[in-house]
Tab-separated table of C-alpha atoms and ligand atoms in Angstrom:
chain	number	residue	atom	x	y	z
T	8	UNK	CA	-118.173	106.144	17.404
T	9	UNK	CA	-118.652	102.849	19.255
T	10	UNK	CA	-116.295	101.121	21.666
T	11	UNK	CA	-115.769	97.575	20.430
T	12	UNK	CA	-114.029	94.560	21.961
T	13	UNK	CA	-112.533	91.995	19.572
T	14	UNK	CA	-111.443	88.766	21.269
T	15	UNK	CA	-108.819	86.995	19.175
T	16	UNK	CA	-107.892	90.439	17.862
T	17	UNK	CA	-104.294	89.487	17.043
T	18	UNK	CA	-105.305	86.520	14.900
T	19	UNK	CA	-105.798	86.289	11.174
T	20	UNK	CA	-109.445	87.402	10.998
T	21	UNK	CA	-109.369	89.416	14.239
T	22	UNK	CA	-106.521	91.670	13.115
T	23	UNK	CA	-108.334	92.519	9.879
T	24	UNK	CA	-111.497	93.176	11.858
T	25	UNK	CA	-109.697	95.537	14.298
T	26	UNK	CA	-108.211	97.427	11.363
T	27	UNK	CA	-111.542	97.698	9.574
T	28	UNK	CA	-113.412	98.877	12.690
T	29	UNK	CA	-110.728	101.511	13.404
T	30	UNK	CA	-110.967	102.691	9.787
T	31	UNK	CA	-114.734	102.948	10.235
T	32	UNK	CA	-114.088	105.404	13.101
T	33	UNK	CA	-114.587	103.182	16.145
T	34	UNK	CA	-112.558	102.695	19.301
T	35	UNK	CA	-111.240	99.125	19.351
T	36	UNK	CA	-109.828	96.878	22.063
T	37	UNK	CA	-108.040	93.701	20.988
T	38	UNK	CA	-107.992	90.929	23.582
T	39	UNK	CA	-105.714	87.985	22.839
T	40	UNK	CA	-103.486	85.434	24.583
T	41	UNK	CA	-101.257	85.113	21.457
T	42	UNK	CA	-101.661	81.345	21.222
T	43	UNK	CA	-102.043	81.476	17.435
T	44	UNK	CA	-102.146	85.228	16.955
T	45	UNK	CA	-99.130	87.486	16.709
T	46	UNK	CA	-98.305	91.080	17.611
T	47	UNK	CA	-96.950	91.377	14.071
T	48	UNK	CA	-100.567	91.293	12.832
T	49	UNK	CA	-101.567	94.401	14.781
T	50	UNK	CA	-98.315	96.301	15.294
T	51	UNK	CA	-99.214	98.715	12.485
T	52	UNK	CA	-102.346	99.704	14.432
T	53	UNK	CA	-100.603	100.431	17.712
T	54	UNK	CA	-99.903	104.097	16.978
T	55	UNK	CA	-103.612	104.723	16.742
T	56	UNK	CA	-104.806	106.253	20.053
T	57	UNK	CA	-108.211	104.635	19.543
T	58	UNK	CA	-106.669	101.139	19.570
T	59	UNK	CA	-105.903	99.285	22.795
T	60	UNK	CA	-104.246	95.923	23.236
T	61	UNK	CA	-104.930	93.564	26.133
T	62	UNK	CA	-103.094	90.285	26.786
T	63	UNK	CA	-105.728	88.061	28.347
T	64	UNK	CA	-107.119	84.548	28.115
T	65	UNK	CA	-110.880	84.335	27.486
T	66	UNK	CA	-111.149	81.324	29.773
T	67	UNK	CA	-110.762	83.852	32.616
T	68	UNK	CA	-113.395	86.534	33.317
T	69	UNK	CA	-112.750	89.991	31.901
T	70	UNK	CA	-114.490	93.275	32.653
T	71	UNK	CA	-114.742	96.293	30.395
T	72	UNK	CA	-117.396	98.738	29.196
T	73	UNK	CA	-118.064	98.377	25.472
T	74	UNK	CA	-120.973	98.673	23.036
T	75	UNK	CA	-120.192	95.574	21.005
T	76	UNK	CA	-118.184	92.362	21.378
T	77	UNK	CA	-116.915	90.202	18.523
T	78	UNK	CA	-115.957	86.853	20.065
T	79	UNK	CA	-113.276	85.382	17.805
T	80	UNK	CA	-110.831	83.952	20.339
T	81	UNK	CA	-110.236	80.302	19.415
T	82	UNK	CA	-107.576	78.532	17.384
T	83	UNK	CA	-109.082	77.775	13.966
T	84	UNK	CA	-106.624	75.522	12.186
T	85	UNK	CA	-106.820	71.760	12.821
T	86	UNK	CA	-103.162	71.421	13.906
T	87	UNK	CA	-103.554	74.243	16.401
T	88	UNK	CA	-106.911	73.287	17.866
T	89	UNK	CA	-105.788	69.647	18.128
T	90	UNK	CA	-102.524	70.601	19.886
T	91	UNK	CA	-104.309	70.919	23.242
T	92	UNK	CA	-107.888	69.754	22.672
T	93	UNK	CA	-108.971	70.274	26.280
T	94	UNK	CA	-107.843	73.886	26.098
T	95	UNK	CA	-109.726	74.279	22.807
T	96	UNK	CA	-112.953	73.163	24.484
T	97	UNK	CA	-112.264	75.473	27.421
T	98	UNK	CA	-111.628	78.407	25.099
T	99	UNK	CA	-114.888	77.831	23.227
T	100	UNK	CA	-117.056	77.058	26.216
T	101	UNK	CA	-115.596	79.109	29.076
T	102	UNK	CA	-114.699	81.884	26.643
T	103	UNK	CA	-118.333	82.039	25.519
T	104	UNK	CA	-119.589	81.997	29.123
T	105	UNK	CA	-117.209	84.776	30.154
T	106	UNK	CA	-117.982	86.978	27.169
T	107	UNK	CA	-121.740	86.353	27.389
T	108	UNK	CA	-121.631	87.148	31.108
T	109	UNK	CA	-119.875	90.399	30.257
T	110	UNK	CA	-122.418	91.221	27.513
T	111	UNK	CA	-125.252	90.506	29.954
T	112	UNK	CA	-123.782	92.757	32.617
T	113	UNK	CA	-122.976	95.700	30.336
T	114	UNK	CA	-125.945	95.149	27.978
T	115	UNK	CA	-123.758	95.088	24.875
T	116	UNK	CA	-124.343	93.233	21.635
T	117	UNK	CA	-122.182	90.159	21.138
T	118	UNK	CA	-121.333	88.270	17.945
T	119	UNK	CA	-120.042	84.717	17.980
T	120	UNK	CA	-117.623	83.523	15.291
T	121	UNK	CA	-119.096	80.053	14.862
T	122	UNK	CA	-118.121	77.779	12.038
T	123	UNK	CA	-119.218	75.547	9.187
T	124	UNK	CA	-117.629	72.790	11.303
T	125	UNK	CA	-120.913	72.638	13.252
T	126	UNK	CA	-122.171	70.768	10.157
T	127	UNK	CA	-119.352	68.201	10.528
T	128	UNK	CA	-119.017	65.910	7.495
T	129	UNK	CA	-122.337	67.089	6.084
T	130	UNK	CA	-125.023	64.849	4.620
T	131	UNK	CA	-126.899	67.873	3.260
T	132	UNK	CA	-125.248	69.823	0.457
T	133	UNK	CA	-124.983	72.794	0.220
T	134	UNK	CA	-125.427	73.389	3.938
T	135	UNK	CA	-128.426	75.425	5.093
T	136	UNK	CA	-128.687	76.876	8.591
T	137	UNK	CA	-131.517	74.492	9.525
T	138	UNK	CA	-129.290	71.443	8.980
T	139	UNK	CA	-128.222	70.040	12.371
T	140	UNK	CA	-124.989	68.534	11.145
T	141	UNK	CA	-123.112	65.257	11.243
T	142	UNK	CA	-120.351	65.525	13.819
T	143	UNK	CA	-118.323	62.753	15.445
T	144	UNK	CA	-118.459	63.756	19.135
T	145	UNK	CA	-115.291	61.839	20.059
T	146	UNK	CA	-113.142	62.323	16.962
T	147	UNK	CA	-110.000	64.431	16.582
T	148	UNK	CA	-111.980	67.437	15.332
T	149	UNK	CA	-114.600	67.225	18.073
T	150	UNK	CA	-112.827	69.580	20.509
T	151	UNK	CA	-113.376	72.333	17.967
T	152	UNK	CA	-116.678	71.229	16.411
T	153	UNK	CA	-118.437	70.394	19.665
T	154	UNK	CA	-116.873	73.393	21.422
T	155	UNK	CA	-118.360	75.665	18.779
T	156	UNK	CA	-121.692	73.819	18.934
T	157	UNK	CA	-121.876	74.360	22.700
T	158	UNK	CA	-120.868	77.961	22.010
T	159	UNK	CA	-123.998	78.349	19.870
T	160	UNK	CA	-126.085	76.657	22.586
T	161	UNK	CA	-124.777	79.091	25.190
T	162	UNK	CA	-125.400	82.087	22.959
T	163	UNK	CA	-129.002	81.016	22.308
T	164	UNK	CA	-129.650	80.319	25.987
T	165	UNK	CA	-128.205	83.628	27.184
T	166	UNK	CA	-130.455	85.262	24.605
T	167	UNK	CA	-133.632	83.450	25.665
T	168	UNK	CA	-132.935	83.341	29.394
T	169	UNK	CA	-131.181	86.695	29.923
T	170	UNK	CA	-132.198	88.794	26.890
T	171	UNK	CA	-128.591	89.129	25.760
T	172	UNK	CA	-128.437	90.653	22.281
T	173	UNK	CA	-126.634	87.934	20.337
T	174	UNK	CA	-125.547	87.284	16.749
T	175	UNK	CA	-124.212	83.948	15.503
T	176	UNK	CA	-122.370	83.649	12.207
T	177	UNK	CA	-121.173	80.334	10.782
T	178	UNK	CA	-117.971	81.127	8.956
T	179	UNK	CA	-116.866	78.904	6.055
T	180	UNK	CA	-113.181	78.463	5.105
T	181	UNK	CA	-111.671	81.928	4.967
T	182	UNK	CA	-108.225	82.859	3.689
T	183	UNK	CA	-106.093	85.914	3.057
T	184	UNK	CA	-103.012	87.825	4.196
T	185	UNK	CA	-101.928	87.295	7.841
T	186	UNK	CA	-102.814	83.621	7.926
T	187	UNK	CA	-100.054	81.999	9.927
T	188	UNK	CA	-97.526	80.501	7.442
T	189	UNK	CA	-97.317	77.290	9.494
T	190	UNK	CA	-100.873	76.928	10.668
T	191	UNK	CA	-101.478	73.994	8.369
T	192	UNK	CA	-104.589	75.280	6.656
T	193	UNK	CA	-104.773	74.340	3.034
T	194	UNK	CA	-104.526	77.749	1.354
T	195	UNK	CA	-101.514	78.914	3.380
T	196	UNK	CA	-99.865	75.478	3.167
T	197	UNK	CA	-100.126	75.263	-0.614
T	198	UNK	CA	-98.962	78.850	-1.182
T	199	UNK	CA	-95.989	78.576	1.190
T	200	UNK	CA	-95.000	75.185	-0.271
T	201	UNK	CA	-95.286	76.551	-3.813
T	202	UNK	CA	-93.240	79.675	-3.050
T	203	UNK	CA	-90.513	77.594	-1.393
T	204	UNK	CA	-90.484	75.063	-4.238
T	205	UNK	CA	-91.459	72.294	-1.814
T	206	UNK	CA	-93.850	69.440	-2.533
T	207	UNK	CA	-97.541	70.372	-2.415
T	208	UNK	CA	-99.169	68.067	0.137
T	209	UNK	CA	-102.619	66.932	-0.978
T	210	UNK	CA	-104.324	64.878	1.721
T	211	UNK	CA	-106.307	61.922	0.389
T	212	UNK	CA	-106.938	61.983	-3.368
T	213	UNK	CA	-107.811	65.696	-3.352
T	214	UNK	CA	-111.441	65.093	-4.339
T	215	UNK	CA	-112.768	66.595	-1.096
T	216	UNK	CA	-114.210	70.065	-1.597
T	217	UNK	CA	-114.179	73.377	0.213
T	218	UNK	CA	-115.591	76.828	-0.575
T	219	UNK	CA	-113.007	79.539	-0.002
T	220	UNK	CA	-113.960	83.005	1.135
T	221	UNK	CA	-111.590	85.969	1.017
T	222	UNK	CA	-111.279	87.711	4.377
T	223	UNK	CA	-112.676	91.092	3.196
T	224	UNK	CA	-115.955	89.435	2.208
T	225	UNK	CA	-116.175	87.860	5.660
T	226	UNK	CA	-115.634	91.226	7.367
T	227	UNK	CA	-118.452	92.802	5.338
T	228	UNK	CA	-120.829	89.998	6.303
T	229	UNK	CA	-119.757	90.056	9.930
T	230	UNK	CA	-120.220	93.803	10.351
T	231	UNK	CA	-123.563	93.740	8.527
T	232	UNK	CA	-124.721	90.964	10.844
T	233	UNK	CA	-123.725	92.978	13.922
T	234	UNK	CA	-125.833	95.840	12.562
T	235	UNK	CA	-129.082	93.854	12.232
T	236	UNK	CA	-132.117	94.332	14.517
T	237	UNK	CA	-131.970	92.715	17.928
T	238	UNK	CA	-134.674	90.202	16.946
T	239	UNK	CA	-132.382	88.633	14.330
T	240	UNK	CA	-129.880	86.374	16.059
T	241	UNK	CA	-128.859	83.954	13.313
T	242	UNK	CA	-127.221	81.523	13.019
T	243	UNK	CA	-126.348	82.657	9.526
T	244	UNK	CA	-123.874	81.212	7.026
T	245	UNK	CA	-121.116	83.572	5.889
T	246	UNK	CA	-119.104	81.946	3.142
T	247	UNK	CA	-118.423	81.850	-0.554
T	248	UNK	CA	-120.564	79.302	-2.395
T	249	UNK	CA	-117.979	78.785	-5.178
T	250	UNK	CA	-116.857	75.239	-4.441
T	251	UNK	CA	-113.507	73.726	-5.450
T	252	UNK	CA	-111.859	70.373	-4.884
T	253	UNK	CA	-108.557	70.455	-3.027
T	254	UNK	CA	-106.884	69.197	-6.215
T	255	UNK	CA	-108.308	72.150	-8.148
T	256	UNK	CA	-106.930	74.493	-5.486
T	257	UNK	CA	-103.482	72.859	-5.718
T	258	UNK	CA	-103.492	73.239	-9.509
T	259	UNK	CA	-104.554	76.878	-9.273
T	260	UNK	CA	-101.789	77.697	-6.772
T	261	UNK	CA	-99.203	75.922	-8.944
T	262	UNK	CA	-100.336	77.831	-12.040
T	263	UNK	CA	-100.520	81.196	-10.290
T	264	UNK	CA	-97.120	80.959	-8.581
T	265	UNK	CA	-95.379	79.357	-11.573
T	266	UNK	CA	-93.693	76.957	-9.153
T	267	UNK	CA	-91.882	73.779	-10.097
T	268	UNK	CA	-93.311	72.075	-6.983
T	269	UNK	CA	-94.842	68.637	-7.474
T	270	UNK	CA	-98.039	67.356	-5.902
T	271	UNK	CA	-97.573	64.546	-3.402
T	272	UNK	CA	-100.312	62.606	-1.640
T	273	UNK	CA	-100.543	62.158	2.124
T	274	UNK	CA	-103.175	60.297	4.156
T	275	UNK	CA	-106.493	62.036	4.677
T	276	UNK	CA	-106.830	62.940	8.387
T	277	UNK	CA	-109.715	61.208	10.151
T	278	UNK	CA	-113.131	62.878	10.079
T	279	UNK	CA	-111.964	65.251	7.328
T	280	UNK	CA	-115.241	66.488	5.761
T	281	UNK	CA	-115.654	65.356	2.135
T	282	UNK	CA	-117.563	68.409	1.008
T	283	UNK	CA	-118.445	71.835	2.233
T	284	UNK	CA	-120.402	74.623	0.601
T	285	UNK	CA	-122.643	77.250	2.169
T	286	UNK	CA	-126.188	77.993	1.142
T	287	UNK	CA	-126.163	81.781	1.559
T	288	UNK	CA	-129.827	82.513	0.759
T	289	UNK	CA	-130.410	83.733	4.322
T	290	UNK	CA	-127.435	86.140	4.205
T	291	UNK	CA	-128.620	87.487	0.856
T	292	UNK	CA	-132.115	88.031	2.239
T	293	UNK	CA	-131.315	89.364	5.720
T	294	UNK	CA	-128.017	91.171	5.149
T	295	UNK	CA	-128.196	91.945	1.445
T	296	UNK	CA	-124.727	90.377	1.432
T	297	UNK	CA	-122.858	88.071	-0.857
T	298	UNK	CA	-119.143	87.573	-1.423
T	299	UNK	CA	-117.604	89.651	-4.176
T	300	UNK	CA	-114.046	88.364	-4.406
T	301	UNK	CA	-113.355	85.450	-6.729
T	302	UNK	CA	-110.817	82.820	-5.745
T	303	UNK	CA	-108.155	83.955	-8.268
T	304	UNK	CA	-108.327	87.575	-7.087
T	305	UNK	CA	-108.081	86.571	-3.427
T	306	UNK	CA	-105.265	84.116	-4.090
T	307	UNK	CA	-103.327	86.813	-5.921
T	308	UNK	CA	-103.380	89.074	-2.842
T	309	UNK	CA	-102.563	86.177	-0.522
T	310	UNK	CA	-99.653	84.979	-2.656
T	311	UNK	CA	-98.271	88.544	-2.719
T	312	UNK	CA	-98.477	88.653	1.096
T	313	UNK	CA	-96.605	85.385	1.561
T	314	UNK	CA	-93.990	86.362	-1.045
T	315	UNK	CA	-93.228	89.457	1.017
T	316	UNK	CA	-93.283	87.537	4.297
T	317	UNK	CA	-90.884	84.848	3.051
T	318	UNK	CA	-88.561	87.469	1.568
T	319	UNK	CA	-88.233	89.111	4.986
T	320	UNK	CA	-87.876	85.946	7.054
F	6	NAD	P1	-106.540	82.482	14.381
F	6	NAD	O1	-106.017	81.263	15.036
F	6	NAD	O2	-105.666	83.231	13.452
F	6	NAD	O3	-107.086	83.517	15.449
F	6	NAD	C1	-107.592	83.155	16.688
F	6	NAD	C2	-107.074	84.145	17.719
F	6	NAD	O4	-107.592	83.791	19.019
F	6	NAD	C3	-105.544	84.123	17.857
F	6	NAD	O5	-105.043	85.426	17.851
F	6	NAD	C4	-105.311	83.434	19.189
F	6	NAD	O6	-104.100	83.802	19.802
F	6	NAD	C5	-106.545	83.843	19.960
F	6	NAD	N1	-106.871	82.925	21.056
F	6	NAD	C6	-106.933	81.570	21.018
F	6	NAD	N2	-107.272	81.086	22.218
F	6	NAD	C7	-107.440	82.156	23.038
F	6	NAD	C8	-107.780	82.297	24.398
F	6	NAD	N3	-108.025	81.246	25.171
F	6	NAD	N4	-107.862	83.558	24.921
F	6	NAD	C9	-107.601	84.648	24.150
F	6	NAD	N5	-107.252	84.564	22.853
F	6	NAD	C10	-107.187	83.324	22.292
F	6	NAD	O7	-107.880	82.020	13.642
F	6	NAD	P2	-108.843	82.841	12.655
F	6	NAD	O8	-108.842	82.145	11.361
F	6	NAD	O9	-108.545	84.270	12.706
F	6	NAD	O10	-110.252	82.567	13.333
F	6	NAD	C11	-110.913	83.535	14.117
F	6	NAD	C12	-112.252	82.981	14.577
F	6	NAD	O11	-113.070	82.676	13.449
F	6	NAD	C13	-112.130	81.700	15.394
F	6	NAD	O12	-113.083	81.725	16.433
F	6	NAD	C14	-112.491	80.629	14.400
F	6	NAD	O13	-113.047	79.496	15.015
F	6	NAD	C15	-113.512	81.343	13.524
F	6	NAD	N6	-113.564	80.734	12.189
F	6	NAD	C16	-112.542	80.942	11.295
F	6	NAD	C17	-112.600	80.317	10.061
F	6	NAD	C18	-111.507	80.512	9.036
F	6	NAD	O14	-111.558	79.873	7.999
F	6	NAD	N7	-110.534	81.371	9.250
F	6	NAD	C19	-113.665	79.483	9.731
F	6	NAD	C20	-114.660	79.286	10.677
F	6	NAD	C21	-114.618	79.924	11.891
F	7	UDP	N1	-105.468	69.778	3.112
F	7	UDP	C1	-104.573	69.257	2.201
F	7	UDP	N2	-103.252	69.575	2.305
F	7	UDP	C2	-102.787	70.423	3.253
F	7	UDP	C3	-103.690	70.978	4.196
F	7	UDP	C4	-105.025	70.620	4.093
F	7	UDP	O1	-104.966	68.498	1.304
F	7	UDP	O2	-101.562	70.670	3.274
F	7	UDP	C5	-106.898	69.448	2.998
F	7	UDP	C6	-107.551	68.952	4.276
F	7	UDP	O3	-107.385	67.554	4.407
F	7	UDP	C7	-108.989	69.354	4.053
F	7	UDP	C8	-108.896	70.633	3.236
F	7	UDP	O4	-107.589	70.636	2.678
F	7	UDP	O5	-109.665	68.383	3.297
F	7	UDP	C9	-109.092	71.906	4.047
F	7	UDP	O6	-108.242	71.839	5.167
F	7	UDP	P1	-108.091	73.031	6.200
F	7	UDP	O7	-107.258	72.526	7.317
F	7	UDP	O8	-107.649	74.249	5.489
F	7	UDP	O9	-109.573	73.347	6.683
F	7	UDP	P2	-110.802	72.450	7.193
F	7	UDP	O10	-110.488	70.999	7.018
F	7	UDP	O11	-110.965	72.812	8.615
F	7	UDP	O12	-111.911	72.870	6.311
């Protein structure tokens, strides 16, 4: 049994990770400031004596003795990370410094939830880990993209300078139950709009692409990465290489929910990447990992979750 700290533990991915680690027999501490996370996501875990909940902001130092740290604290949806961009940068940068300082002091392993956003609006397709990216440093997404890029820089430097045992994963668009119904990300938006019979809002002409990974596949990749030898730091792409246009996603959600909702077009936000698809050769080689859940199967579970949520709200 290990003692594991999950920052951002009350968020979408973090809550699934806490649950999975508890089920695997570990002691888990969730640290969260509840900016985008919710107690509702972890309330079902609170009876477990091996689960602890801490309200804390990662921009402030935190001390604890653990074997492993998963650093997930950071708003992930564009509307949330753009709400207070300075805070987003602080969360990424000071959060990384605080958690790396902790890992250094207690000699724990630490995994950083980085992102495909480090590739920006990519000129290389699909994206391989050796691609340096194409990011606008002063655009509306930069607080998140550049924050996460500095996060990777800090992780690498703590590793080289202080021998901290680091792991960096670059997560591609992930979806599933417990996404916030109003967080503005495309999968949750389309499903909630479809279930409410509201217009489906496609930004731009819908020809931009994304590759959607179901959350369980991400957890498998994440945990496998944490388990690799200390020499292997990443960064490593964790995503589903099945690529869809946003229009294809809208059509799938309409067909699967049987909604009467109509598609409407809204302006494409600035710096919105036109395409995104991971090259996962490295994950296949180093982790013997690849995603197993097809988009339809994942959407089915996610639609069922939102149906239940809307029924009870
Ligand atoms: P989320 O917004 O649901 O979860 C983030 C959690 O971090 C929330 O519970 C939030 O309250 C918490 N948090 C935010 N700022 C904090 C702070 N200063 N101190 C403490 N807690 C704070 O997002 P998610 O989708 O679960 O993403 C989790 C991580 O994975 C993030 O770091 C995100 O950048 C990364 N990621 C996610 C995706 C995705 O598609 N879901 C893709 C790439 C990277
Ligand atoms: N998008 C959309 N309608 C929505 C929400 C998002 O067309 O209601 C588009 C958005 O412009 C982007 C894609 O869907 O091209 C994915 O957006 P999301 O915010 O989920 O993730 P990210 O842009 O960070 O990959």
